[in-house]
Coordinates of N, CA and C in Angstrom, one line a residue:
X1444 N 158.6 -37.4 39.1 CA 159.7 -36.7 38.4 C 161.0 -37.3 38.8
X1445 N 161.9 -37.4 37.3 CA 163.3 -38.4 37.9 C 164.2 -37.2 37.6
X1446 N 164.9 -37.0 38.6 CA 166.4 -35.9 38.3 C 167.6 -36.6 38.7
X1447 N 168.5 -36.3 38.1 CA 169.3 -36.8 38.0 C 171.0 -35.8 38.5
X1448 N 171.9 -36.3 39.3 CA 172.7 -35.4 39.5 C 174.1 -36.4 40.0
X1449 N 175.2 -35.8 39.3 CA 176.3 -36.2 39.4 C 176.9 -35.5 41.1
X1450 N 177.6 -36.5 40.8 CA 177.5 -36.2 42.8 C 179.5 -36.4 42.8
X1451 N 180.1 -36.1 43.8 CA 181.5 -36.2 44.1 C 182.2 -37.6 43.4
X1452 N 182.8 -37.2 43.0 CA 183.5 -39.2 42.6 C 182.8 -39.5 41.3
X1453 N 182.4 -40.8 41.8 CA 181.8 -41.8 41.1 C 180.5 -42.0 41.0
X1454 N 180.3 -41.1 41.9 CA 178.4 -41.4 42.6 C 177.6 -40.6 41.6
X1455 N 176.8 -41.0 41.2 CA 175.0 -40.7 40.8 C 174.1 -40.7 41.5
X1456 N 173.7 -39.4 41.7 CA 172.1 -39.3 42.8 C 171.2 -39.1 42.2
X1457 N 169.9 -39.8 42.3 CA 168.7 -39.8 41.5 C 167.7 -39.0 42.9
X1458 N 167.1 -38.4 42.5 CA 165.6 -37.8 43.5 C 164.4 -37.9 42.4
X1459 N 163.6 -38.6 43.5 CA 162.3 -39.1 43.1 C 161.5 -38.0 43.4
X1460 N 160.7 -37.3 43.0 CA 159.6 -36.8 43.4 C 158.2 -37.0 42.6
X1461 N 156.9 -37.0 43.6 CA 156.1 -37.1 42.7 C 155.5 -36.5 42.0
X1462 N 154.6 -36.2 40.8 CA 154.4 -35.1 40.0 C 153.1 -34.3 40.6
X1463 N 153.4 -33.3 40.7 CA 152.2 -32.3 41.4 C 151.4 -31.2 40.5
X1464 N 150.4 -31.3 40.4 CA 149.6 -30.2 40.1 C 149.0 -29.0 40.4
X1465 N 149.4 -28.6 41.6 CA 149.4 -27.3 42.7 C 150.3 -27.4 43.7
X1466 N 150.7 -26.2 43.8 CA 151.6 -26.1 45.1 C 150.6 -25.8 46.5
X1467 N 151.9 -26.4 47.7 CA 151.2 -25.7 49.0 C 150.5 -24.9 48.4
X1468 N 150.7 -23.9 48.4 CA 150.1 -22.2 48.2 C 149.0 -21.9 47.4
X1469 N 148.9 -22.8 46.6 CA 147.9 -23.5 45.4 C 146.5 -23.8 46.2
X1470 N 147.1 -24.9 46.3 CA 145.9 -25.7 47.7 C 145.2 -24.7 48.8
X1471 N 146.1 -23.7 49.4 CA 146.2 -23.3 50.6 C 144.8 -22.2 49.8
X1472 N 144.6 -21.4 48.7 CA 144.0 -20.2 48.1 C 142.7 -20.9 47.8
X1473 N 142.5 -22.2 47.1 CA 141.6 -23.1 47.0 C 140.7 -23.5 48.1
X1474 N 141.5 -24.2 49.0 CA 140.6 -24.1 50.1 C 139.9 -23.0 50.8
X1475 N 140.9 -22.0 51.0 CA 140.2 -20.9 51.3 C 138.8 -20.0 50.0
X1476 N 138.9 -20.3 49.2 CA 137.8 -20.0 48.3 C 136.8 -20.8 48.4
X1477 N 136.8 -22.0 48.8 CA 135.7 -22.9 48.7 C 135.2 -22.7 50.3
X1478 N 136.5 -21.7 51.0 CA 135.3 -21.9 52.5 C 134.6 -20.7 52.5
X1479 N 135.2 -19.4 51.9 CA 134.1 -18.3 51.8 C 133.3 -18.6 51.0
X1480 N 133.2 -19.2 50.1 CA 132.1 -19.6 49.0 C 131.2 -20.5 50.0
X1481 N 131.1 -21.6 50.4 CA 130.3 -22.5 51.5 C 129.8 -21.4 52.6
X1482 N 131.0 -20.4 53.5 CA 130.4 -19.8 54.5 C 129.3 -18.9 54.2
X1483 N 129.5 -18.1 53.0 CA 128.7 -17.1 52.6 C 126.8 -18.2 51.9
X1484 N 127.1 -18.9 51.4 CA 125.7 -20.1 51.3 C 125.3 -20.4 52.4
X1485 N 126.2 -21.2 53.4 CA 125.8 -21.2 54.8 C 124.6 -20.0 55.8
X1486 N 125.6 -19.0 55.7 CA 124.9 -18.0 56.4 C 123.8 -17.4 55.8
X1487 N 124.1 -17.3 54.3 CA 122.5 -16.7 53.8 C 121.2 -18.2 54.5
X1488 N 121.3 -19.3 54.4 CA 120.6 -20.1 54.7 C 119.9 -20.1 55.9
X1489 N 121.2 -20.2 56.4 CA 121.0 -19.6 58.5 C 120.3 -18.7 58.6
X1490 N 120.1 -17.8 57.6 CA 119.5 -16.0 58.0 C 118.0 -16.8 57.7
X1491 N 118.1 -17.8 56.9 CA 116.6 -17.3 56.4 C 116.0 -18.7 57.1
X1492 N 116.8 -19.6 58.1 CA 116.0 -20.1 59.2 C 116.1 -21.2 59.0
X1493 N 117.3 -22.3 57.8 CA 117.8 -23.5 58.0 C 119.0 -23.3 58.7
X1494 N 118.8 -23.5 60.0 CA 120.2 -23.2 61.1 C 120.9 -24.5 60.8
X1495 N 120.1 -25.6 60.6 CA 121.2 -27.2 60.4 C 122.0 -27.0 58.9
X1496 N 122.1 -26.3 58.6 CA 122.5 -25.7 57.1 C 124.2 -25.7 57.9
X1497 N 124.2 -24.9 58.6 CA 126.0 -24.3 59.1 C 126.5 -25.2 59.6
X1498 N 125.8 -26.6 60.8 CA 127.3 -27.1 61.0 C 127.8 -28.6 59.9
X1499 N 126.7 -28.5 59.0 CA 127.2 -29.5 57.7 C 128.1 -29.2 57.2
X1500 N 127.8 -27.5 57.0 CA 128.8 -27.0 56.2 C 130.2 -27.3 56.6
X1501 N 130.5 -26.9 57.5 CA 131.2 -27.2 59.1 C 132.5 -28.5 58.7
X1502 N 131.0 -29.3 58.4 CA 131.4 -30.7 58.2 C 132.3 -31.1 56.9
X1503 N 131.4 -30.6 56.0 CA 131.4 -30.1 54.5 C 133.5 -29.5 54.6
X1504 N 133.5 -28.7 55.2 CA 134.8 -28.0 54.8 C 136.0 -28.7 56.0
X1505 N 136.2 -29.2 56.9 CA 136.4 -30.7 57.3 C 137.1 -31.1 56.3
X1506 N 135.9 -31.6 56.1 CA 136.3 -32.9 55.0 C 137.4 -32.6 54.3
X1507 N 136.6 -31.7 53.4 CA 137.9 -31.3 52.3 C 139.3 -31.0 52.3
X1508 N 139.1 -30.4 54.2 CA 140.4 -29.9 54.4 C 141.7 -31.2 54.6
X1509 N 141.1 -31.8 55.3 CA 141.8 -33.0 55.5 C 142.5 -33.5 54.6
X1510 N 141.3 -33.7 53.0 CA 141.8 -34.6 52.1 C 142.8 -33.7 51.2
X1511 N 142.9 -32.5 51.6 CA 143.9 -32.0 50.7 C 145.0 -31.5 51.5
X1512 N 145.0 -32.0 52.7 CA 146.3 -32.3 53.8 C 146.8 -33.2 53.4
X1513 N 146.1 -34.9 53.3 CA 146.5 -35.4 53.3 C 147.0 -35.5 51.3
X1514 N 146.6 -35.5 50.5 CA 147.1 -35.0 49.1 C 148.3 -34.7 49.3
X1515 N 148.6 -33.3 50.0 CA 149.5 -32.5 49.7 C 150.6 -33.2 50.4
X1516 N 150.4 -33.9 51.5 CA 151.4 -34.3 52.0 C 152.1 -35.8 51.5
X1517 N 151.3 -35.9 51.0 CA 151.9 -37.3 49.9 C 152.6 -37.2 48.9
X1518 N 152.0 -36.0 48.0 CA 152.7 -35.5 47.5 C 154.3 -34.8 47.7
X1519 N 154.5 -34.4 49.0 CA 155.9 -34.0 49.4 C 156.4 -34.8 49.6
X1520 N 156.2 -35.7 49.7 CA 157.6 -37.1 49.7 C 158.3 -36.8 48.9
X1521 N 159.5 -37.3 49.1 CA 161.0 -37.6 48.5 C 161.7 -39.2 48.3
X1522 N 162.4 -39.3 47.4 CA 163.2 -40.5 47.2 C 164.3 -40.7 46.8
X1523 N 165.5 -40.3 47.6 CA 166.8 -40.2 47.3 C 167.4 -41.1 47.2
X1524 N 168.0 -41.8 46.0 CA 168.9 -42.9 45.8 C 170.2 -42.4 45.3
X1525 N 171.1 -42.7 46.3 CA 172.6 -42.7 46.0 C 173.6 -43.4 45.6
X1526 N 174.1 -43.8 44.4 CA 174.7 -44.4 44.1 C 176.0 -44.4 43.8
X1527 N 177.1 -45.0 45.3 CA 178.8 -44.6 45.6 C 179.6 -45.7 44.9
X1528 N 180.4 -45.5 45.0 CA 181.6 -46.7 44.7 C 181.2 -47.7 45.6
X1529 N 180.9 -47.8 46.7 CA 180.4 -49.2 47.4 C 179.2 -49.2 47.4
X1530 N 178.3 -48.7 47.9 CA 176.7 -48.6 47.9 C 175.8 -48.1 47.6
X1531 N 174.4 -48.3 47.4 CA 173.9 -48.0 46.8 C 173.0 -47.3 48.5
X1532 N 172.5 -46.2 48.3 CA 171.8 -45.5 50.0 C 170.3 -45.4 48.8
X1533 N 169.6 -45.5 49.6 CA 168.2 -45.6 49.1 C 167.3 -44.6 50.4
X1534 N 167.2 -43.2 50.7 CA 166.8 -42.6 51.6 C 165.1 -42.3 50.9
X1535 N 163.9 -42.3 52.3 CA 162.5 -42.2 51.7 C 162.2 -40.8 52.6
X1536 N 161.4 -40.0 52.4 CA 161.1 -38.7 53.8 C 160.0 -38.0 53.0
X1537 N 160.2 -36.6 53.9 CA 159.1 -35.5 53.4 C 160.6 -34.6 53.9
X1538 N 160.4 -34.0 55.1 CA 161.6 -33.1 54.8 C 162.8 -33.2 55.4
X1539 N 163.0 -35.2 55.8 CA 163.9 -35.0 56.4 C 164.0 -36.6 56.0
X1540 N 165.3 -37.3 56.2 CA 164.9 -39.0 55.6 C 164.1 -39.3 57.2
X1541 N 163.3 -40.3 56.6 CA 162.2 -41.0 57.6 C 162.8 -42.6 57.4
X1542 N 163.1 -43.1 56.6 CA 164.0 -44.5 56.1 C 164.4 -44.1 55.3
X1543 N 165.3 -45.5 56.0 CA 166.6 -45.5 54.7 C 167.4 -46.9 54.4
X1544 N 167.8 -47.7 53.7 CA 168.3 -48.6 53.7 C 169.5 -48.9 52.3
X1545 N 170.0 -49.9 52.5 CA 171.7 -50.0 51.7 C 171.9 -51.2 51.4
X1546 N 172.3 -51.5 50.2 CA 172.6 -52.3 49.2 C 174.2 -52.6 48.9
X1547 N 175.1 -53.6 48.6 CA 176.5 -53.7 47.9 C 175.9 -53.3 46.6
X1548 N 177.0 -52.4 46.3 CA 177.0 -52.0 44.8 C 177.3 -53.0 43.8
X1549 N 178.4 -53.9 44.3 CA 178.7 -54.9 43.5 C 178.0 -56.3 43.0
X1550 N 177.1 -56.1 44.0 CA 175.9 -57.0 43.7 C 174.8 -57.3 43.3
X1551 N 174.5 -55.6 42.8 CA 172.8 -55.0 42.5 C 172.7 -55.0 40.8
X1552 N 171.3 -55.1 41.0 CA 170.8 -55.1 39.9 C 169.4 -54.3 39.8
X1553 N 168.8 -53.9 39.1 CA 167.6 -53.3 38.7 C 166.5 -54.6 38.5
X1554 N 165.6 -54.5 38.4 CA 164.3 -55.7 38.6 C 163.2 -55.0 37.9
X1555 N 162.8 -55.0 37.0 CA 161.3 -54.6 36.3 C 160.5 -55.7 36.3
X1556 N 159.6 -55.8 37.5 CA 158.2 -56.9 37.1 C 157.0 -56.4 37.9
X1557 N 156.3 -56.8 36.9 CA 154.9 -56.4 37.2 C 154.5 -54.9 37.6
X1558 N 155.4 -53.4 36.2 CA 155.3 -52.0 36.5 C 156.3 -51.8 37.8
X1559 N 157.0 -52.3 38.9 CA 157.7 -52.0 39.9 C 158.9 -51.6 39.3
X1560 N 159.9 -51.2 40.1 CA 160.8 -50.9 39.8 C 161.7 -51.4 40.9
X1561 N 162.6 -52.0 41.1 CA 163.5 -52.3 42.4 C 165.0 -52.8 42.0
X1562 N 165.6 -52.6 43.5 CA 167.1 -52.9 43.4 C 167.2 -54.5 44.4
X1563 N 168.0 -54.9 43.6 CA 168.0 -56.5 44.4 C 169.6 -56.7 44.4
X1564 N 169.8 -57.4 45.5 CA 171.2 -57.5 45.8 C 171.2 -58.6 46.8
X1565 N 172.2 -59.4 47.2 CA 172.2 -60.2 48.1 C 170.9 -60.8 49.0
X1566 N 169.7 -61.1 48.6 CA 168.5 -61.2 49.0 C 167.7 -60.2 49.4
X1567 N 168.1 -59.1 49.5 CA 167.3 -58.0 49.3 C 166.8 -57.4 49.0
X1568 N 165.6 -56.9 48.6 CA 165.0 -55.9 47.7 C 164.3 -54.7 48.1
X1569 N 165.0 -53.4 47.3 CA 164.1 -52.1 47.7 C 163.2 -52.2 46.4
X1570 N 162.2 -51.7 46.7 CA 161.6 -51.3 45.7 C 161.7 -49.9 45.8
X1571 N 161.6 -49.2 44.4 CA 162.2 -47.6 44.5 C 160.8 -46.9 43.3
X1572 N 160.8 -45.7 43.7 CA 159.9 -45.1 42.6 C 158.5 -45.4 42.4
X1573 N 157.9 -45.7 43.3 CA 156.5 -46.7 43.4 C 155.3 -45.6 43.3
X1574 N 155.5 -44.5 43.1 CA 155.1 -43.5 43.3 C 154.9 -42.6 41.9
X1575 N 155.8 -43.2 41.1 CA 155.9 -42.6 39.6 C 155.0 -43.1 38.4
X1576 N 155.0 -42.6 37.8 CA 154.2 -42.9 36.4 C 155.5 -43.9 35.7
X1577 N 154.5 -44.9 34.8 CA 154.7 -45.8 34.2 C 156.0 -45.5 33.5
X1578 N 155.8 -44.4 32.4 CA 156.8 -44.0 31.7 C 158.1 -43.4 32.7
X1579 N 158.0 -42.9 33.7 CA 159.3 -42.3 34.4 C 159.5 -43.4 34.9
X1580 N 158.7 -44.5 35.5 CA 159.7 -45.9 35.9 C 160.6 -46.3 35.1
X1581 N 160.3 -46.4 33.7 CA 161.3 -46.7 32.7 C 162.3 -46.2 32.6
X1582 N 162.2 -44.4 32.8 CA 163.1 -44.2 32.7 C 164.7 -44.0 34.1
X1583 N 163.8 -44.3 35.3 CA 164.5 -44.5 36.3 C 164.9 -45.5 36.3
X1584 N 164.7 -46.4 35.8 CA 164.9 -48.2 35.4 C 166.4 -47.6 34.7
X1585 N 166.3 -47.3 33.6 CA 167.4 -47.1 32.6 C 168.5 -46.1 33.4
X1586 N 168.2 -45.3 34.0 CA 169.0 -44.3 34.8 C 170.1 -44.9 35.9
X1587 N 168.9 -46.0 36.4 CA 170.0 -46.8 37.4 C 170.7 -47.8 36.7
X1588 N 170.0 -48.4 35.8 CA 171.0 -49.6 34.8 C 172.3 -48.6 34.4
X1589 N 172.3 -47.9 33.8 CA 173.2 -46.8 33.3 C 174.3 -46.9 34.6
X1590 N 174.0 -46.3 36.0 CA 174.7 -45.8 37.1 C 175.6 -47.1 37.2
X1591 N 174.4 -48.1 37.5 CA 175.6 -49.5 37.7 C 176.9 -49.6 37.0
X1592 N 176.2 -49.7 36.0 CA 177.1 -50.2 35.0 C 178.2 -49.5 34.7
X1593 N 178.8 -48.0 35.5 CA 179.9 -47.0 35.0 C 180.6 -47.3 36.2

């Protein structure tokens, strides 16, 4: 998702996020339905004398939990690009920036090759948006050409 927001001055801030199909809370009701659904199969099984039935399950709900930790938290990334009268701030995180790095404004340009999307400047290159669908790269492509150029 590309948002867009006029910022003090001259600056344009873009935030990247990626597109999500359930929230936390989403996830959180899911998982828990698929473990009383598993626990209640489990223990009927257990009752009736396959005891190795429960700690698969065990295993079984593990698994899943993990992968929808790690889902979810991929999904909460962020991609703040700031664009001032002198530079361009390129901040990456979850709820807090984790990196970040900076560009001359007067030297940047946008780069579309091969589906990427990036800012190049003085030998530099971020790549930005790597995270988005094809069609939103374009239009974060266009968003930042736009920003430069005002």
């Amino acid at each position: 998702m590309v948002e867009l927001r006029r910022g003090p001055g001259d600056g344009v801030l873009i935030v990247l996020r990626p597109n999500r199909s359930a929230t936390g809370r989403g996830l959180l009701g899911f998982f828990l339905g698929l473990a009383l659904v598993t626990a209640a199969v489990a223990a009927f099984w257990t009752a009736l004398g396959a005891w190795p039935v429960a700690p698969f399950a065990g295993l079984e709900l593990a698994g899943v939990g993990l992968g929808l930790y790690v889902a979810a938290r991929r999904c909460a990334r962020v991609e703040v690009i700031a664009v001032g009268p002198e530079r361009i701030r390129v901040e990456r995180g979850h709820r807090r920036s984790e990196w970040a790095g900076e560009l001359p404004r007067a030297w940047a340009r946008v780069v579309r090759c091969h589906g990427r999307v990036a800012l190049r400047a003085q030998g530099q290159e971020l790549e930005v948006g790597a995270f988005l669908a094809e069609d939103e790269r374009e239009r974060l492509a266009a968003e930042l050409r736009r920003a430069l150029a005002s």
